[in-house]
Amino acid sequence: MPEEIPVPPWRRPKKAPPRMPLTQDRIVDTALGILDAEGLDALSMRRLAQELKTGHASLYAHVGNRDELLDLVFDLVLTEVEIPEPEPGRWAEQVKEMCRSLRRMFLAHRDLARIAIDRVPLGPNGILGMERTLNLLRAGGLRDELAAYGGDLLSTFVTAEALEQSSRHSGAEQSEEQAGMFADQLHGYLKSLPATQFPNLVHLAGPITSLDSDRRFELGLEIIIAGLVAGAGDDGDYMNGAAGTDGTDGTEEADNAVRTAGSTLPGS
């Protein structure tokens, strides 16, 4: 391989390419990349500065501290959640679609559920998402208290379920294999209990130890939505927020919806 020919002394050396300006958007985008690749524990201000090829002190001109950085990262990814505009006759299914979209967001970003579990989403995207969520829930005829708490309950359920999933799959494949082995051992143990003393644990050993997270998630959604429908039935039709279609107070329609809850579960 030929040796590199030196530059004549009368020529100017090539200038280094200009650095990209340091902005809050660039900092947050880079932080999300580190989070996805290395996890929450690896995301420090020093690690972020290293990735951006700058001094970590310069980050504080754009982000107050690590906690504020995590708020900004969380708010950024909330743009991935799809919250539909209410459609008459599809209220329950639209609430499920919203929750499934939120779950996909959590599972797409490593350790994001750990960030979200103790945070109220008050950034620009988060506050817009809260408004649209409440708009969807109120379109189901939910009274004010039920709509407000129902939105919080659904969010908490999805976040906690995603947190469980991320902790279960955060390690190597060996961890998943170990989780399966433990589930099998637990199933065998529950089945071995004296049936006369522990009839319910023996009978429900299969569902208790199931690792079918999608099935468990859908079932949880059905349970919560059935409760919201039942609560809406106290005040009237759960889609119109007034009288039922037959001129009654709508309670019978809500009761029928509750009785059929679960019919759309996968595999049912």
mmCIF file of C-alpha atoms in Angstrom:
data_model
loop_
_atom_site.group_PDB
_atom_site.id
_atom_site.type_symbol
_atom_site.label_atom_id
_atom_site.label_comp_id
_atom_site.label_asym_id
_atom_site.label_seq_id
_atom_site.Cartn_x
_atom_site.Cartn_y
_atom_site.Cartn_z
ATOM 1 C CA MET A 1 0.000 0.000 0.000
ATOM 2 C CA PRO A 2 1.527 3.371 -1.029
ATOM 3 C CA GLU A 3 2.406 5.823 1.696
ATOM 4 C CA GLU A 4 0.286 8.926 2.142
ATOM 5 C CA ILE A 5 1.690 11.895 0.261
ATOM 6 C CA PRO A 6 2.218 14.882 2.563
ATOM 7 C CA VAL A 7 0.439 18.174 1.887
ATOM 8 C CA PRO A 8 2.732 20.913 0.542
ATOM 9 C CA PRO A 9 3.474 23.506 3.239
ATOM 10 C CA TRP A 10 2.043 26.370 1.169
ATOM 11 C CA ARG A 11 -1.393 24.739 1.051
ATOM 12 C CA ARG A 12 -3.886 25.178 3.833
ATOM 13 C CA PRO A 13 -4.789 21.975 5.672
ATOM 14 C CA LYS A 14 -8.341 20.744 5.316
ATOM 15 C CA LYS A 15 -10.694 22.230 7.852
ATOM 16 C CA ALA A 16 -12.480 19.907 10.242
ATOM 17 C CA PRO A 17 -16.203 19.602 9.449
ATOM 18 C CA PRO A 18 -18.272 22.033 11.512
ATOM 19 C CA ARG A 19 -19.926 20.592 14.582
ATOM 20 C CA MET A 20 -23.684 20.305 14.688
ATOM 21 C CA PRO A 21 -25.111 22.912 17.039
ATOM 22 C CA LEU A 22 -26.134 21.629 20.451
ATOM 23 C CA THR A 23 -29.904 21.994 20.855
ATOM 24 C CA GLN A 24 -32.442 20.588 23.249
ATOM 25 C CA ASP A 25 -34.029 18.525 20.457
ATOM 26 C CA ARG A 26 -30.690 16.968 19.561
ATOM 27 C CA ILE A 27 -29.957 16.218 23.208
ATOM 28 C CA VAL A 28 -33.333 14.519 23.712
ATOM 29 C CA ASP A 29 -33.072 12.517 20.463
ATOM 30 C CA THR A 30 -29.623 11.294 21.481
ATOM 31 C CA ALA A 31 -30.817 10.425 24.977
ATOM 32 C CA LEU A 32 -33.615 8.322 23.501
ATOM 33 C CA GLY A 33 -31.079 6.494 21.342
ATOM 34 C CA ILE A 34 -28.984 5.656 24.403
ATOM 35 C CA LEU A 35 -32.086 4.553 26.302
ATOM 36 C CA ASP A 36 -33.144 2.196 23.507
ATOM 37 C CA ALA A 37 -29.665 0.753 23.026
ATOM 38 C CA GLU A 38 -28.309 0.587 26.573
ATOM 39 C CA GLY A 39 -31.197 1.075 28.996
ATOM 40 C CA LEU A 40 -32.128 3.594 31.669
ATOM 41 C CA ASP A 41 -29.251 2.838 34.031
ATOM 42 C CA ALA A 42 -26.730 3.734 31.322
ATOM 43 C CA LEU A 43 -28.362 7.089 30.552
ATOM 44 C CA SER A 44 -26.339 9.659 32.511
ATOM 45 C CA MET A 45 -25.439 13.226 31.666
ATOM 46 C CA ARG A 46 -21.797 12.173 31.252
ATOM 47 C CA ARG A 47 -22.729 9.321 28.902
ATOM 48 C CA LEU A 48 -24.932 11.691 26.925
ATOM 49 C CA ALA A 49 -22.145 14.279 26.654
ATOM 50 C CA GLN A 50 -19.777 11.557 25.473
ATOM 51 C CA GLU A 51 -22.201 10.561 22.723
ATOM 52 C CA LEU A 52 -22.630 14.192 21.677
ATOM 53 C CA LYS A 53 -18.864 14.810 21.850
ATOM 54 C CA THR A 54 -19.210 17.759 24.195
ATOM 55 C CA GLY A 55 -18.577 18.555 27.837
ATOM 56 C CA HIS A 56 -21.359 17.427 30.131
ATOM 57 C CA ALA A 57 -21.527 20.927 31.688
ATOM 58 C CA SER A 58 -22.660 22.326 28.320
ATOM 59 C CA LEU A 59 -25.790 20.155 28.456
ATOM 60 C CA TYR A 60 -27.137 22.128 31.396
ATOM 61 C CA ALA A 61 -27.654 25.183 29.209
ATOM 62 C CA HIS A 62 -30.453 23.198 27.523
ATOM 63 C CA VAL A 63 -31.589 20.669 30.149
ATOM 64 C CA GLY A 64 -31.738 21.426 33.866
ATOM 65 C CA ASN A 65 -30.876 17.933 35.118
ATOM 66 C CA ARG A 66 -31.330 14.243 34.395
ATOM 67 C CA ASP A 67 -34.877 14.235 35.756
ATOM 68 C CA GLU A 68 -35.903 16.981 33.347
ATOM 69 C CA LEU A 69 -34.172 15.064 30.557
ATOM 70 C CA LEU A 70 -36.310 12.010 31.286
ATOM 71 C CA ASP A 71 -39.443 14.183 31.256
ATOM 72 C CA LEU A 72 -38.469 15.428 27.800
ATOM 73 C CA VAL A 73 -37.702 11.935 26.498
ATOM 74 C CA PHE A 74 -41.063 10.672 27.764
ATOM 75 C CA ASP A 75 -42.904 13.574 26.164
ATOM 76 C CA LEU A 76 -41.122 12.973 22.852
ATOM 77 C CA VAL A 77 -42.223 9.349 22.504
ATOM 78 C CA LEU A 78 -45.822 10.152 23.444
ATOM 79 C CA THR A 79 -46.239 11.385 19.858
ATOM 80 C CA GLU A 80 -46.247 7.691 18.866
ATOM 81 C CA VAL A 81 -49.530 7.012 20.691
ATOM 82 C CA GLU A 82 -52.610 7.025 18.472
ATOM 83 C CA ILE A 83 -55.753 8.369 20.164
ATOM 84 C CA PRO A 84 -58.745 8.147 17.827
ATOM 85 C CA GLU A 85 -61.502 10.680 17.427
ATOM 86 C CA PRO A 86 -64.741 9.248 18.905
ATOM 87 C CA GLU A 87 -66.949 7.285 16.533
ATOM 88 C CA PRO A 88 -70.509 6.406 17.575
ATOM 89 C CA GLY A 89 -70.938 2.686 18.141
ATOM 90 C CA ARG A 90 -67.190 1.979 18.456
ATOM 91 C CA TRP A 91 -66.446 3.486 21.864
ATOM 92 C CA ALA A 92 -65.228 0.356 23.673
ATOM 93 C CA GLU A 93 -63.116 -0.790 20.724
ATOM 94 C CA GLN A 94 -61.591 2.672 20.327
ATOM 95 C CA VAL A 95 -60.567 2.723 24.000
ATOM 96 C CA LYS A 96 -58.869 -0.643 23.449
ATOM 97 C CA GLU A 97 -57.116 0.645 20.320
ATOM 98 C CA MET A 98 -55.776 3.609 22.280
ATOM 99 C CA CYS A 99 -54.463 1.357 25.064
ATOM 100 C CA ARG A 100 -52.874 -1.054 22.587
ATOM 101 C CA SER A 101 -51.100 1.862 20.919
ATOM 102 C CA LEU A 102 -49.810 3.067 24.289
ATOM 103 C CA ARG A 103 -48.549 -0.428 25.059
ATOM 104 C CA ARG A 104 -46.752 -0.657 21.712
ATOM 105 C CA MET A 105 -45.009 2.625 22.496
ATOM 106 C CA PHE A 106 -43.765 1.303 25.830
ATOM 107 C CA LEU A 107 -42.584 -2.009 24.419
ATOM 108 C CA ALA A 108 -40.787 -0.263 21.538
ATOM 109 C CA HIS A 109 -38.522 1.689 23.893
ATOM 110 C CA ARG A 110 -36.374 -0.038 26.466
ATOM 111 C CA ASP A 111 -37.091 0.897 30.090
ATOM 112 C CA LEU A 112 -39.571 3.593 29.073
ATOM 113 C CA ALA A 113 -42.168 2.158 31.458
ATOM 114 C CA ARG A 114 -39.687 2.668 34.308
ATOM 115 C CA ILE A 115 -39.565 6.352 33.413
ATOM 116 C CA ALA A 116 -43.337 6.703 33.083
ATOM 117 C CA ILE A 117 -44.495 4.789 36.146
ATOM 118 C CA ASP A 118 -44.056 7.745 38.540
ATOM 119 C CA ARG A 119 -44.504 10.646 36.114
ATOM 120 C CA VAL A 120 -47.512 12.742 35.135
ATOM 121 C CA PRO A 121 -47.179 13.566 31.402
ATOM 122 C CA LEU A 122 -47.365 17.358 31.532
ATOM 123 C CA GLY A 123 -45.193 18.180 28.511
ATOM 124 C CA PRO A 124 -46.803 19.581 25.331
ATOM 125 C CA ASN A 125 -47.445 16.147 23.830
ATOM 126 C CA GLY A 126 -48.511 14.642 27.133
ATOM 127 C CA ILE A 127 -51.059 17.329 27.947
ATOM 128 C CA LEU A 128 -52.521 17.066 24.437
ATOM 129 C CA GLY A 129 -52.747 13.301 24.841
ATOM 130 C CA MET A 130 -54.565 13.696 28.165
ATOM 131 C CA GLU A 131 -57.068 16.059 26.570
ATOM 132 C CA ARG A 132 -57.759 13.680 23.681
ATOM 133 C CA THR A 133 -58.030 10.698 26.044
ATOM 134 C CA LEU A 134 -60.617 12.472 28.176
ATOM 135 C CA ASN A 135 -62.476 13.499 25.029
ATOM 136 C CA LEU A 136 -62.705 9.853 24.002
ATOM 137 C CA LEU A 137 -63.768 8.666 27.452
ATOM 138 C CA ARG A 138 -66.433 11.357 27.843
ATOM 139 C CA ALA A 139 -67.826 10.402 24.444
ATOM 140 C CA GLY A 140 -68.773 7.120 26.119
ATOM 141 C CA GLY A 141 -71.189 8.926 28.410
ATOM 142 C CA LEU A 142 -68.977 8.619 31.482
ATOM 143 C CA ARG A 143 -69.742 11.034 34.300
ATOM 144 C CA ASP A 144 -66.934 13.444 35.183
ATOM 145 C CA GLU A 145 -65.415 11.506 38.082
ATOM 146 C CA LEU A 146 -65.523 8.213 36.171
ATOM 147 C CA ALA A 147 -63.942 9.750 33.052
ATOM 148 C CA ALA A 148 -61.141 11.364 35.072
ATOM 149 C CA TYR A 149 -60.317 8.290 37.129
ATOM 150 C CA GLY A 150 -60.918 5.933 34.202
ATOM 151 C CA GLY A 151 -58.230 7.653 32.159
ATOM 152 C CA ASP A 152 -55.770 7.391 35.026
ATOM 153 C CA LEU A 153 -56.694 3.758 35.650
ATOM 154 C CA LEU A 154 -56.211 2.751 32.016
ATOM 155 C CA SER A 155 -52.857 4.535 31.823
ATOM 156 C CA THR A 156 -51.662 2.954 35.063
ATOM 157 C CA PHE A 157 -52.736 -0.513 33.918
ATOM 158 C CA VAL A 158 -50.930 -0.237 30.567
ATOM 159 C CA THR A 159 -47.795 1.209 32.150
ATOM 160 C CA ALA A 160 -47.630 -1.434 34.881
ATOM 161 C CA GLU A 161 -48.190 -4.237 32.374
ATOM 162 C CA ALA A 162 -45.461 -2.858 30.124
ATOM 163 C CA LEU A 163 -43.142 -2.514 33.120
ATOM 164 C CA GLU A 164 -43.673 -6.173 33.941
ATOM 165 C CA GLN A 165 -42.957 -7.138 30.346
ATOM 166 C CA SER A 166 -39.825 -5.017 30.088
ATOM 167 C CA SER A 167 -38.434 -6.403 33.343
ATOM 168 C CA ARG A 168 -39.155 -9.933 32.165
ATOM 169 C CA HIS A 169 -37.407 -9.434 28.806
ATOM 170 C CA SER A 170 -34.684 -6.967 29.745
ATOM 171 C CA GLY A 171 -31.991 -9.648 30.059
ATOM 172 C CA ALA A 172 -30.606 -12.138 27.615
ATOM 173 C CA GLU A 173 -32.487 -15.081 26.152
ATOM 174 C CA GLN A 174 -31.325 -17.085 29.123
ATOM 175 C CA SER A 175 -33.509 -14.884 31.348
ATOM 176 C CA GLU A 176 -36.577 -15.674 29.237
ATOM 177 C CA GLU A 177 -35.692 -19.341 29.413
ATOM 178 C CA GLN A 178 -35.336 -19.084 33.170
ATOM 179 C CA ALA A 179 -38.705 -17.332 33.415
ATOM 180 C CA GLY A 180 -40.287 -20.188 31.478
ATOM 181 C CA MET A 181 -38.631 -22.749 33.705
ATOM 182 C CA PHE A 182 -39.845 -20.972 36.838
ATOM 183 C CA ALA A 183 -43.392 -20.788 35.446
ATOM 184 C CA ASP A 184 -43.319 -24.530 34.767
ATOM 185 C CA GLN A 185 -41.998 -25.222 38.260
ATOM 186 C CA LEU A 186 -44.608 -22.969 39.836
ATOM 187 C CA HIS A 187 -47.351 -24.635 37.812
ATOM 188 C CA GLY A 188 -46.203 -28.054 38.958
ATOM 189 C CA TYR A 189 -46.001 -26.892 42.558
ATOM 190 C CA LEU A 190 -49.506 -25.415 42.557
ATOM 191 C CA LYS A 191 -50.882 -28.587 40.984
ATOM 192 C CA SER A 192 -49.201 -30.652 43.700
ATOM 193 C CA LEU A 193 -50.959 -28.830 46.548
ATOM 194 C CA PRO A 194 -53.683 -30.766 48.419
ATOM 195 C CA ALA A 195 -56.801 -30.124 46.362
ATOM 196 C CA THR A 196 -59.090 -30.335 49.382
ATOM 197 C CA GLN A 197 -57.209 -27.521 51.126
ATOM 198 C CA PHE A 198 -56.318 -25.377 48.061
ATOM 199 C CA PRO A 199 -59.021 -26.149 45.459
ATOM 200 C CA ASN A 200 -58.770 -22.748 43.728
ATOM 201 C CA LEU A 201 -54.983 -22.672 43.431
ATOM 202 C CA VAL A 202 -54.974 -26.197 42.019
ATOM 203 C CA HIS A 203 -57.809 -25.465 39.587
ATOM 204 C CA LEU A 204 -56.351 -22.141 38.379
ATOM 205 C CA ALA A 205 -52.687 -23.193 38.214
ATOM 206 C CA GLY A 206 -52.685 -22.810 34.419
ATOM 207 C CA PRO A 207 -54.031 -19.238 34.172
ATOM 208 C CA ILE A 208 -52.011 -18.097 37.194
ATOM 209 C CA THR A 209 -48.707 -19.180 35.636
ATOM 210 C CA SER A 210 -49.517 -18.290 32.035
ATOM 211 C CA LEU A 211 -46.841 -16.258 30.227
ATOM 212 C CA ASP A 212 -49.234 -15.258 27.432
ATOM 213 C CA SER A 213 -48.851 -11.523 28.031
ATOM 214 C CA ASP A 214 -51.054 -10.501 25.086
ATOM 215 C CA ARG A 215 -53.939 -12.583 26.379
ATOM 216 C CA ARG A 216 -53.539 -11.236 29.915
ATOM 217 C CA PHE A 217 -53.392 -7.672 28.600
ATOM 218 C CA GLU A 218 -56.573 -8.037 26.570
ATOM 219 C CA LEU A 219 -58.357 -9.621 29.511
ATOM 220 C CA GLY A 220 -57.302 -6.755 31.768
ATOM 221 C CA LEU A 221 -58.651 -4.253 29.236
ATOM 222 C CA GLU A 222 -61.956 -6.090 29.086
ATOM 223 C CA ILE A 223 -62.298 -6.046 32.872
ATOM 224 C CA ILE A 224 -61.615 -2.295 33.144
ATOM 225 C CA ILE A 225 -63.823 -1.338 30.204
ATOM 226 C CA ALA A 226 -66.656 -3.512 31.491
ATOM 227 C CA GLY A 227 -66.460 -1.601 34.757
ATOM 228 C CA LEU A 228 -66.524 1.741 32.947
ATOM 229 C CA VAL A 229 -69.535 0.620 30.915
ATOM 230 C CA ALA A 230 -71.320 -0.493 34.080
ATOM 231 C CA GLY A 231 -70.573 2.866 35.698
ATOM 232 C CA ALA A 232 -71.845 4.723 32.654
ATOM 233 C CA GLY A 233 -75.033 2.686 32.890
ATOM 234 C CA ASP A 234 -75.810 4.450 36.154
ATOM 235 C CA ASP A 235 -76.288 7.720 34.274
ATOM 236 C CA GLY A 236 -77.687 6.519 30.988
ATOM 237 C CA ASP A 237 -76.675 5.102 27.639
ATOM 238 C CA TYR A 238 -72.909 4.639 27.545
ATOM 239 C CA MET A 239 -72.522 6.042 24.064
ATOM 240 C CA ASN A 240 -75.011 8.910 24.114
ATOM 241 C CA GLY A 241 -74.761 9.914 27.770
ATOM 242 C CA ALA A 242 -78.553 10.134 27.923
ATOM 243 C CA ALA A 243 -81.465 7.729 27.576
ATOM 244 C CA GLY A 244 -81.109 4.276 26.096
ATOM 245 C CA THR A 245 -82.223 3.582 22.554
ATOM 246 C CA ASP A 246 -85.421 1.977 23.854
ATOM 247 C CA GLY A 247 -86.373 5.044 25.895
ATOM 248 C CA THR A 248 -85.240 3.545 29.198
ATOM 249 C CA ASP A 249 -82.441 4.851 31.373
ATOM 250 C CA GLY A 250 -79.880 2.792 29.410
ATOM 251 C CA THR A 251 -78.983 0.507 32.339
ATOM 252 C CA GLU A 252 -80.142 -2.651 30.583
ATOM 253 C CA GLU A 253 -78.007 -1.834 27.526
ATOM 254 C CA ALA A 254 -74.980 -1.295 29.729
ATOM 255 C CA ASP A 255 -75.654 -4.529 31.599
ATOM 256 C CA ASN A 256 -75.798 -6.392 28.277
ATOM 257 C CA ALA A 257 -72.459 -4.877 27.278
ATOM 258 C CA VAL A 258 -70.928 -6.018 30.543
ATOM 259 C CA ARG A 259 -72.288 -9.555 30.139
ATOM 260 C CA THR A 260 -70.749 -9.822 26.677
ATOM 261 C CA ALA A 261 -67.403 -8.378 27.756
ATOM 262 C CA GLY A 262 -64.684 -10.841 26.905
ATOM 263 C CA SER A 263 -66.327 -12.024 23.677
ATOM 264 C CA THR A 264 -63.705 -10.155 21.621
ATOM 265 C CA LEU A 265 -60.739 -11.604 23.457
ATOM 266 C CA PRO A 266 -58.234 -13.434 21.246
ATOM 267 C CA GLY A 267 -59.106 -17.072 21.158
ATOM 268 C CA SER A 268 -62.582 -16.636 22.672
#
